[in-house]
Amino acid sequence: MRDSTLLPELIARASEHDANAPALTYGKATLSYGELQESVSRFASGLIGLGLARGERVAIYLEKRFETVIASFGAPAAGGVFVPLNPLLKPEQVGYIMRDCNVRALVTSPERLALLQETLPACDDLRHVVVLDSSDAALPSLNALNMLRWSALLESPLATGHRVIDTDIVSILYTSGSTGKPKGVVLSHRNMVAGAKSVSSYLENHAGDTLLAALPLSFDAGFSQLTTAFHVGARVVLLNYLLPRDVI
């Protein structure tokens, strides 16, 4: 497998090696590496179509699911910076983080969007809100924001993302803020890829492994479960749980 230097290349290289290998499982559904790579490319193209500039922030306010992973890798594939928001955060906490790092686009669900309707108008840099598909007939109108469905974004013409290098910012992870306001921790592509290589090496992971993603993806160790698996072409099972027995 060719070596990766940028975060999205972890998926791309695994897809080149074996596109049919299972990459992600959520519930009873599984995406292969080829399917995951296709979705990441389409999401990135959609962001480019929206006019996302190099280095602009894309916030992701979702529980663990396929779209969360696709957006997390698709934003950097477009040349942007992904900002994962803990799904347990309250609207005012979400608004603070989005204002603090000048989020340009937000990916969320209809249910979470309903909680943010009074918060988003105060996010001056926000321009686009991508809402996961649902049976609702129409999207709400919020302060002249461009609202669009997930499926519509993925139908955008394929486009090439902005050129980035391994020292460019790939993500901003926010601390819990337990003793004050949350602080943004800036990570580069090199940071994340080096971490994936290191962890998979000392754990001796291989393509036949299955990793259970039980930690929040907004947490560095939680997101590392994705990067570690993707580096070696292993499978990740996404789990949102309430009680220990759910993990068992």
PDB file of C-alpha atoms in Angstrom:
ATOM      1  CA  MET A   1       0.000   0.000   0.000  1.00  0.00           C
ATOM      2  CA  ARG A   2       1.362   3.443  -0.937  1.00  0.00           C
ATOM      3  CA  ASP A   3       2.299   5.692   1.961  1.00  0.00           C
ATOM      4  CA  SER A   4      -0.086   8.444   3.097  1.00  0.00           C
ATOM      5  CA  THR A   5       0.978  12.009   3.905  1.00  0.00           C
ATOM      6  CA  LEU A   6      -2.463  13.700   3.992  1.00  0.00           C
ATOM      7  CA  LEU A   7      -5.419  12.602   6.107  1.00  0.00           C
ATOM      8  CA  PRO A   8      -7.825  11.733   3.239  1.00  0.00           C
ATOM      9  CA  GLU A   9      -5.124   9.584   1.656  1.00  0.00           C
ATOM     10  CA  LEU A  10      -5.573   7.033   4.447  1.00  0.00           C
ATOM     11  CA  ILE A  11      -8.892   6.055   2.849  1.00  0.00           C
ATOM     12  CA  ALA A  12      -7.720   6.559  -0.731  1.00  0.00           C
ATOM     13  CA  ARG A  13      -4.692   4.294  -0.322  1.00  0.00           C
ATOM     14  CA  ALA A  14      -6.736   1.571   1.381  1.00  0.00           C
ATOM     15  CA  SER A  15      -9.277   1.779  -1.464  1.00  0.00           C
ATOM     16  CA  GLU A  16      -6.526   1.445  -4.057  1.00  0.00           C
ATOM     17  CA  HIS A  17      -5.248  -1.636  -2.254  1.00  0.00           C
ATOM     18  CA  ASP A  18      -8.645  -3.350  -1.859  1.00  0.00           C
ATOM     19  CA  ALA A  19     -11.765  -1.374  -2.772  1.00  0.00           C
ATOM     20  CA  ASN A  20     -14.058  -4.206  -1.691  1.00  0.00           C
ATOM     21  CA  ALA A  21     -12.672  -4.536   1.839  1.00  0.00           C
ATOM     22  CA  PRO A  22     -15.092  -3.417   4.588  1.00  0.00           C
ATOM     23  CA  ALA A  23     -14.228   0.025   5.968  1.00  0.00           C
ATOM     24  CA  LEU A  24     -17.146   1.129   8.136  1.00  0.00           C
ATOM     25  CA  THR A  25     -20.043  -0.658   9.827  1.00  0.00           C
ATOM     26  CA  TYR A  26     -22.960   1.190  11.397  1.00  0.00           C
ATOM     27  CA  GLY A  27     -25.841  -0.910  12.623  1.00  0.00           C
ATOM     28  CA  LYS A  28     -26.485  -3.550   9.986  1.00  0.00           C
ATOM     29  CA  ALA A  29     -24.969  -1.538   7.124  1.00  0.00           C
ATOM     30  CA  THR A  30     -21.352  -1.655   5.916  1.00  0.00           C
ATOM     31  CA  LEU A  31     -19.436   0.578   3.512  1.00  0.00           C
ATOM     32  CA  SER A  32     -16.489  -0.789   1.568  1.00  0.00           C
ATOM     33  CA  TYR A  33     -13.332   1.264   1.145  1.00  0.00           C
ATOM     34  CA  GLY A  34     -14.308   1.931  -2.445  1.00  0.00           C
ATOM     35  CA  GLU A  35     -17.749   3.202  -1.434  1.00  0.00           C
ATOM     36  CA  LEU A  36     -16.287   5.307   1.357  1.00  0.00           C
ATOM     37  CA  GLN A  37     -13.705   6.849  -0.963  1.00  0.00           C
ATOM     38  CA  GLU A  38     -16.420   7.672  -3.511  1.00  0.00           C
ATOM     39  CA  SER A  39     -18.539   9.420  -0.865  1.00  0.00           C
ATOM     40  CA  VAL A  40     -15.558  11.361   0.492  1.00  0.00           C
ATOM     41  CA  SER A  41     -14.705  12.568  -3.028  1.00  0.00           C
ATOM     42  CA  ARG A  42     -18.290  13.611  -3.699  1.00  0.00           C
ATOM     43  CA  PHE A  43     -18.591  15.458  -0.398  1.00  0.00           C
ATOM     44  CA  ALA A  44     -15.338  17.294  -1.129  1.00  0.00           C
ATOM     45  CA  SER A  45     -16.587  18.198  -4.603  1.00  0.00           C
ATOM     46  CA  GLY A  46     -19.793  19.522  -3.092  1.00  0.00           C
ATOM     47  CA  LEU A  47     -17.848  21.823  -0.771  1.00  0.00           C
ATOM     48  CA  ILE A  48     -15.743  23.100  -3.660  1.00  0.00           C
ATOM     49  CA  GLY A  49     -18.990  23.764  -5.532  1.00  0.00           C
ATOM     50  CA  LEU A  50     -20.187  25.857  -2.604  1.00  0.00           C
ATOM     51  CA  GLY A  51     -17.036  27.966  -2.895  1.00  0.00           C
ATOM     52  CA  LEU A  52     -15.227  26.679   0.200  1.00  0.00           C
ATOM     53  CA  ALA A  53     -11.815  28.328   0.271  1.00  0.00           C
ATOM     54  CA  ARG A  54      -8.564  26.671   1.291  1.00  0.00           C
ATOM     55  CA  GLY A  55      -8.367  26.365   5.068  1.00  0.00           C
ATOM     56  CA  GLU A  56     -11.974  27.359   5.793  1.00  0.00           C
ATOM     57  CA  ARG A  57     -13.683  25.544   8.650  1.00  0.00           C
ATOM     58  CA  VAL A  58     -16.392  22.897   8.321  1.00  0.00           C
ATOM     59  CA  ALA A  59     -18.153  21.995  11.584  1.00  0.00           C
ATOM     60  CA  ILE A  60     -19.716  18.555  12.061  1.00  0.00           C
ATOM     61  CA  TYR A  61     -22.438  18.299  14.699  1.00  0.00           C
ATOM     62  CA  LEU A  62     -23.576  14.680  14.516  1.00  0.00           C
ATOM     63  CA  GLU A  63     -23.487  11.450  16.449  1.00  0.00           C
ATOM     64  CA  LYS A  64     -21.286   8.656  15.091  1.00  0.00           C
ATOM     65  CA  ARG A  65     -22.639   7.555  11.694  1.00  0.00           C
ATOM     66  CA  PHE A  66     -21.446   7.200   8.088  1.00  0.00           C
ATOM     67  CA  GLU A  67     -21.988  10.879   7.275  1.00  0.00           C
ATOM     68  CA  THR A  68     -19.854  11.965  10.239  1.00  0.00           C
ATOM     69  CA  VAL A  69     -16.851  10.050   8.919  1.00  0.00           C
ATOM     70  CA  ILE A  70     -17.438  11.097   5.307  1.00  0.00           C
ATOM     71  CA  ALA A  71     -17.593  14.772   6.261  1.00  0.00           C
ATOM     72  CA  SER A  72     -14.541  14.499   8.534  1.00  0.00           C
ATOM     73  CA  PHE A  73     -12.394  13.209   5.671  1.00  0.00           C
ATOM     74  CA  GLY A  74     -14.232  15.023   2.884  1.00  0.00           C
ATOM     75  CA  ALA A  75     -13.646  18.519   4.264  1.00  0.00           C
ATOM     76  CA  PRO A  76      -9.833  18.060   4.275  1.00  0.00           C
ATOM     77  CA  ALA A  77     -10.058  16.424   0.833  1.00  0.00           C
ATOM     78  CA  ALA A  78     -11.532  19.715  -0.382  1.00  0.00           C
ATOM     79  CA  GLY A  79      -8.704  21.632   1.278  1.00  0.00           C
ATOM     80  CA  GLY A  80     -10.774  22.714   4.258  1.00  0.00           C
ATOM     81  CA  VAL A  81     -10.458  22.141   8.013  1.00  0.00           C
ATOM     82  CA  PHE A  82     -12.938  19.933   9.860  1.00  0.00           C
ATOM     83  CA  VAL A  83     -14.177  20.850  13.328  1.00  0.00           C
ATOM     84  CA  PRO A  84     -15.897  17.899  15.058  1.00  0.00           C
ATOM     85  CA  LEU A  85     -18.405  19.004  17.680  1.00  0.00           C
ATOM     86  CA  ASN A  86     -19.237  16.676  20.543  1.00  0.00           C
ATOM     87  CA  PRO A  87     -22.869  15.605  19.966  1.00  0.00           C
ATOM     88  CA  LEU A  88     -23.557  16.136  23.688  1.00  0.00           C
ATOM     89  CA  LEU A  89     -22.814  19.872  23.495  1.00  0.00           C
ATOM     90  CA  LYS A  90     -25.652  22.299  24.108  1.00  0.00           C
ATOM     91  CA  PRO A  91     -26.619  24.893  21.458  1.00  0.00           C
ATOM     92  CA  GLU A  92     -24.830  27.762  23.214  1.00  0.00           C
ATOM     93  CA  GLN A  93     -21.639  25.672  23.392  1.00  0.00           C
ATOM     94  CA  VAL A  94     -21.917  24.835  19.714  1.00  0.00           C
ATOM     95  CA  GLY A  95     -22.402  28.490  18.869  1.00  0.00           C
ATOM     96  CA  TYR A  96     -19.363  29.532  20.899  1.00  0.00           C
ATOM     97  CA  ILE A  97     -17.074  27.076  19.116  1.00  0.00           C
ATOM     98  CA  MET A  98     -18.404  27.962  15.670  1.00  0.00           C
ATOM     99  CA  ARG A  99     -17.824  31.664  16.299  1.00  0.00           C
ATOM    100  CA  ASP A 100     -14.419  31.042  17.879  1.00  0.00           C
ATOM    101  CA  CYS A 101     -12.974  29.315  14.806  1.00  0.00           C
ATOM    102  CA  ASN A 102     -15.000  31.121  12.123  1.00  0.00           C
ATOM    103  CA  VAL A 103     -16.924  28.107  10.808  1.00  0.00           C
ATOM    104  CA  ARG A 104     -18.023  28.574   7.198  1.00  0.00           C
ATOM    105  CA  ALA A 105     -20.135  25.427   6.736  1.00  0.00           C
ATOM    106  CA  LEU A 106     -22.026  23.180   9.145  1.00  0.00           C
ATOM    107  CA  VAL A 107     -23.084  19.545   8.698  1.00  0.00           C
ATOM    108  CA  THR A 108     -25.874  18.396  10.996  1.00  0.00           C
ATOM    109  CA  SER A 109     -29.142  16.482  11.244  1.00  0.00           C
ATOM    110  CA  PRO A 110     -32.712  17.889  11.117  1.00  0.00           C
ATOM    111  CA  GLU A 111     -33.156  17.141  14.819  1.00  0.00           C
ATOM    112  CA  ARG A 112     -29.973  18.954  15.826  1.00  0.00           C
ATOM    113  CA  LEU A 113     -30.683  21.817  13.443  1.00  0.00           C
ATOM    114  CA  ALA A 114     -33.957  22.427  15.265  1.00  0.00           C
ATOM    115  CA  LEU A 115     -31.999  22.941  18.486  1.00  0.00           C
ATOM    116  CA  LEU A 116     -29.670  25.450  16.804  1.00  0.00           C
ATOM    117  CA  GLN A 117     -32.216  27.759  15.178  1.00  0.00           C
ATOM    118  CA  GLU A 118     -31.665  30.544  17.727  1.00  0.00           C
ATOM    119  CA  THR A 119     -27.891  30.016  17.796  1.00  0.00           C
ATOM    120  CA  LEU A 120     -26.880  30.001  14.135  1.00  0.00           C
ATOM    121  CA  PRO A 121     -27.880  33.603  13.264  1.00  0.00           C
ATOM    122  CA  ALA A 122     -25.159  34.817  15.657  1.00  0.00           C
ATOM    123  CA  CYS A 123     -22.463  32.839  13.771  1.00  0.00           C
ATOM    124  CA  ASP A 124     -21.400  35.621  11.429  1.00  0.00           C
ATOM    125  CA  ASP A 125     -19.003  33.568   9.279  1.00  0.00           C
ATOM    126  CA  LEU A 126     -21.460  30.722   8.653  1.00  0.00           C
ATOM    127  CA  ARG A 127     -22.751  30.564   5.080  1.00  0.00           C
ATOM    128  CA  HIS A 128     -23.845  26.969   4.406  1.00  0.00           C
ATOM    129  CA  VAL A 129     -25.744  24.340   6.390  1.00  0.00           C
ATOM    130  CA  VAL A 130     -25.789  20.771   5.061  1.00  0.00           C
ATOM    131  CA  VAL A 131     -28.666  18.795   6.581  1.00  0.00           C
ATOM    132  CA  LEU A 132     -28.885  15.019   6.509  1.00  0.00           C
ATOM    133  CA  ASP A 133     -31.712  13.636   4.430  1.00  0.00           C
ATOM    134  CA  SER A 134     -35.078  13.064   6.060  1.00  0.00           C
ATOM    135  CA  SER A 135     -38.744  12.817   5.100  1.00  0.00           C
ATOM    136  CA  ASP A 136     -39.357  16.516   5.818  1.00  0.00           C
ATOM    137  CA  ALA A 137     -40.615  18.320   2.733  1.00  0.00           C
ATOM    138  CA  ALA A 138     -38.710  21.571   3.208  1.00  0.00           C
ATOM    139  CA  LEU A 139     -35.701  22.982   5.012  1.00  0.00           C
ATOM    140  CA  PRO A 140     -36.152  25.942   7.359  1.00  0.00           C
ATOM    141  CA  SER A 141     -35.058  29.413   6.305  1.00  0.00           C
ATOM    142  CA  LEU A 142     -32.408  30.763   8.679  1.00  0.00           C
ATOM    143  CA  ASN A 143     -30.944  34.244   8.352  1.00  0.00           C
ATOM    144  CA  ALA A 144     -30.294  33.915   4.615  1.00  0.00           C
ATOM    145  CA  LEU A 145     -28.110  30.826   5.159  1.00  0.00           C
ATOM    146  CA  ASN A 146     -27.719  28.477   2.211  1.00  0.00           C
ATOM    147  CA  MET A 147     -29.552  25.340   3.360  1.00  0.00           C
ATOM    148  CA  LEU A 148     -29.153  22.123   1.379  1.00  0.00           C
ATOM    149  CA  ARG A 149     -29.658  18.416   1.745  1.00  0.00           C
ATOM    150  CA  TRP A 150     -26.816  15.941   2.104  1.00  0.00           C
ATOM    151  CA  SER A 151     -27.875  14.056  -1.026  1.00  0.00           C
ATOM    152  CA  ALA A 152     -27.943  17.277  -3.062  1.00  0.00           C
ATOM    153  CA  LEU A 153     -24.400  18.121  -1.990  1.00  0.00           C
ATOM    154  CA  LEU A 154     -23.149  14.678  -3.020  1.00  0.00           C
ATOM    155  CA  GLU A 155     -24.729  15.101  -6.453  1.00  0.00           C
ATOM    156  CA  SER A 156     -22.427  18.036  -7.262  1.00  0.00           C
ATOM    157  CA  PRO A 157     -20.081  17.645 -10.250  1.00  0.00           C
ATOM    158  CA  LEU A 158     -16.735  16.113  -9.345  1.00  0.00           C
ATOM    159  CA  ALA A 159     -14.106  18.761  -8.687  1.00  0.00           C
ATOM    160  CA  THR A 160     -10.504  18.881  -7.523  1.00  0.00           C
ATOM    161  CA  GLY A 161      -9.870  20.170  -4.025  1.00  0.00           C
ATOM    162  CA  HIS A 162      -7.454  22.944  -3.122  1.00  0.00           C
ATOM    163  CA  ARG A 163      -3.797  22.001  -2.996  1.00  0.00           C
ATOM    164  CA  VAL A 164      -2.579  21.325   0.551  1.00  0.00           C
ATOM    165  CA  ILE A 165       0.628  19.991   2.094  1.00  0.00           C
ATOM    166  CA  ASP A 166       1.200  17.863   5.173  1.00  0.00           C
ATOM    167  CA  THR A 167       1.934  20.810   7.457  1.00  0.00           C
ATOM    168  CA  ASP A 168      -1.377  22.517   6.651  1.00  0.00           C
ATOM    169  CA  ILE A 169      -4.161  22.537   9.236  1.00  0.00           C
ATOM    170  CA  VAL A 170      -6.492  19.575   8.889  1.00  0.00           C
ATOM    171  CA  SER A 171      -8.615  19.874  12.035  1.00  0.00           C
ATOM    172  CA  ILE A 172      -9.374  21.895  15.149  1.00  0.00           C
ATOM    173  CA  LEU A 173     -10.384  19.737  18.127  1.00  0.00           C
ATOM    174  CA  TYR A 174     -11.919  21.533  21.089  1.00  0.00           C
ATOM    175  CA  THR A 175     -11.219  20.708  24.718  1.00  0.00           C
ATOM    176  CA  SER A 176     -14.101  19.961  27.069  1.00  0.00           C
ATOM    177  CA  GLY A 177     -13.994  23.416  28.660  1.00  0.00           C
ATOM    178  CA  SER A 178     -14.505  21.966  32.144  1.00  0.00           C
ATOM    179  CA  THR A 179     -12.472  24.778  33.778  1.00  0.00           C
ATOM    180  CA  GLY A 180     -13.276  27.583  31.351  1.00  0.00           C
ATOM    181  CA  LYS A 181     -14.122  28.158  27.709  1.00  0.00           C
ATOM    182  CA  PRO A 182     -13.192  25.293  25.334  1.00  0.00           C
ATOM    183  CA  LYS A 183      -9.844  25.795  23.605  1.00  0.00           C
ATOM    184  CA  GLY A 184      -9.209  24.816  20.000  1.00  0.00           C
ATOM    185  CA  VAL A 185      -6.284  22.437  19.475  1.00  0.00           C
ATOM    186  CA  VAL A 186      -4.912  22.850  15.961  1.00  0.00           C
ATOM    187  CA  LEU A 187      -3.706  19.696  14.187  1.00  0.00           C
ATOM    188  CA  SER A 188      -1.951  19.286  10.850  1.00  0.00           C
ATOM    189  CA  HIS A 189      -2.255  16.480   8.329  1.00  0.00           C
ATOM    190  CA  ARG A 190       1.199  15.346   9.457  1.00  0.00           C
ATOM    191  CA  ASN A 191       0.060  15.187  13.101  1.00  0.00           C
ATOM    192  CA  MET A 192      -2.868  12.910  12.362  1.00  0.00           C
ATOM    193  CA  VAL A 193      -1.168  10.659   9.824  1.00  0.00           C
ATOM    194  CA  ALA A 194       1.896  10.201  12.029  1.00  0.00           C
ATOM    195  CA  GLY A 195      -0.384   9.300  14.929  1.00  0.00           C
ATOM    196  CA  ALA A 196      -2.190   6.695  12.824  1.00  0.00           C
ATOM    197  CA  LYS A 197       1.093   5.100  11.766  1.00  0.00           C
ATOM    198  CA  SER A 198       2.460   5.083  15.308  1.00  0.00           C
ATOM    199  CA  VAL A 199      -0.610   3.590  16.997  1.00  0.00           C
ATOM    200  CA  SER A 200      -1.210   0.943  14.340  1.00  0.00           C
ATOM    201  CA  SER A 201       2.460  -0.027  14.598  1.00  0.00           C
ATOM    202  CA  TYR A 202       2.627  -0.618  18.352  1.00  0.00           C
ATOM    203  CA  LEU A 203      -0.806  -2.282  18.408  1.00  0.00           C
ATOM    204  CA  GLU A 204       0.255  -4.406  15.412  1.00  0.00           C
ATOM    205  CA  ASN A 205      -3.023  -3.720  13.599  1.00  0.00           C
ATOM    206  CA  HIS A 206      -3.640  -5.323  10.217  1.00  0.00           C
ATOM    207  CA  ALA A 207      -6.310  -5.382   7.515  1.00  0.00           C
ATOM    208  CA  GLY A 208      -8.143  -8.273   9.149  1.00  0.00           C
ATOM    209  CA  ASP A 209      -8.843  -6.321  12.336  1.00  0.00           C
ATOM    210  CA  THR A 210     -12.118  -4.772  13.472  1.00  0.00           C
ATOM    211  CA  LEU A 211     -11.905  -1.702  15.724  1.00  0.00           C
ATOM    212  CA  LEU A 212     -14.871  -0.608  17.837  1.00  0.00           C
ATOM    213  CA  ALA A 213     -15.282   3.187  17.796  1.00  0.00           C
ATOM    214  CA  ALA A 214     -16.939   3.757  21.155  1.00  0.00           C
ATOM    215  CA  LEU A 215     -15.259   7.067  22.070  1.00  0.00           C
ATOM    216  CA  PRO A 216     -16.525  10.416  20.709  1.00  0.00           C
ATOM    217  CA  LEU A 217     -14.992  11.291  17.333  1.00  0.00           C
ATOM    218  CA  SER A 218     -14.568  14.864  18.622  1.00  0.00           C
ATOM    219  CA  PHE A 219     -11.946  13.463  21.030  1.00  0.00           C
ATOM    220  CA  ASP A 220      -8.432  12.820  19.702  1.00  0.00           C
ATOM    221  CA  ALA A 221      -8.300   9.219  20.945  1.00  0.00           C
ATOM    222  CA  GLY A 222     -11.758   8.617  19.500  1.00  0.00           C
ATOM    223  CA  PHE A 223     -10.880   9.927  16.052  1.00  0.00           C
ATOM    224  CA  SER A 224      -7.635   7.945  16.202  1.00  0.00           C
ATOM    225  CA  GLN A 225      -9.720   4.774  16.073  1.00  0.00           C
ATOM    226  CA  LEU A 226     -10.644   5.782  12.523  1.00  0.00           C
ATOM    227  CA  THR A 227      -7.205   6.831  11.337  1.00  0.00           C
ATOM    228  CA  THR A 228      -5.462   3.821  12.880  1.00  0.00           C
ATOM    229  CA  ALA A 229      -7.834   1.415  11.164  1.00  0.00           C
ATOM    230  CA  PHE A 230      -7.804   3.188   7.807  1.00  0.00           C
ATOM    231  CA  HIS A 231      -3.990   3.253   7.727  1.00  0.00           C
ATOM    232  CA  VAL A 232      -3.885  -0.555   7.637  1.00  0.00           C
ATOM    233  CA  GLY A 233      -7.170  -1.124   5.769  1.00  0.00           C
ATOM    234  CA  ALA A 234      -9.039  -2.493   8.799  1.00  0.00           C
ATOM    235  CA  ARG A 235     -12.757  -2.148   9.577  1.00  0.00           C
ATOM    236  CA  VAL A 236     -14.283   0.291  12.080  1.00  0.00           C
ATOM    237  CA  VAL A 237     -17.609  -0.351  13.792  1.00  0.00           C
ATOM    238  CA  LEU A 238     -19.357   2.874  14.830  1.00  0.00           C
ATOM    239  CA  LEU A 239     -21.189   2.712  18.152  1.00  0.00           C
ATOM    240  CA  ASN A 240     -23.316   5.240  20.004  1.00  0.00           C
ATOM    241  CA  TYR A 241     -23.973   3.808  23.428  1.00  0.00           C
ATOM    242  CA  LEU A 242     -25.611   4.771  26.727  1.00  0.00           C
ATOM    243  CA  LEU A 243     -24.687   1.893  29.009  1.00  0.00           C
ATOM    244  CA  PRO A 244     -21.685  -0.465  29.286  1.00  0.00           C
ATOM    245  CA  ARG A 245     -23.812  -3.430  28.272  1.00  0.00           C
ATOM    246  CA  ASP A 246     -24.390  -1.769  24.895  1.00  0.00           C
ATOM    247  CA  VAL A 247     -20.657  -2.124  24.217  1.00  0.00           C
ATOM    248  CA  ILE A 248     -20.684  -5.780  25.214  1.00  0.00           C
TER     249      ILE A 248
END
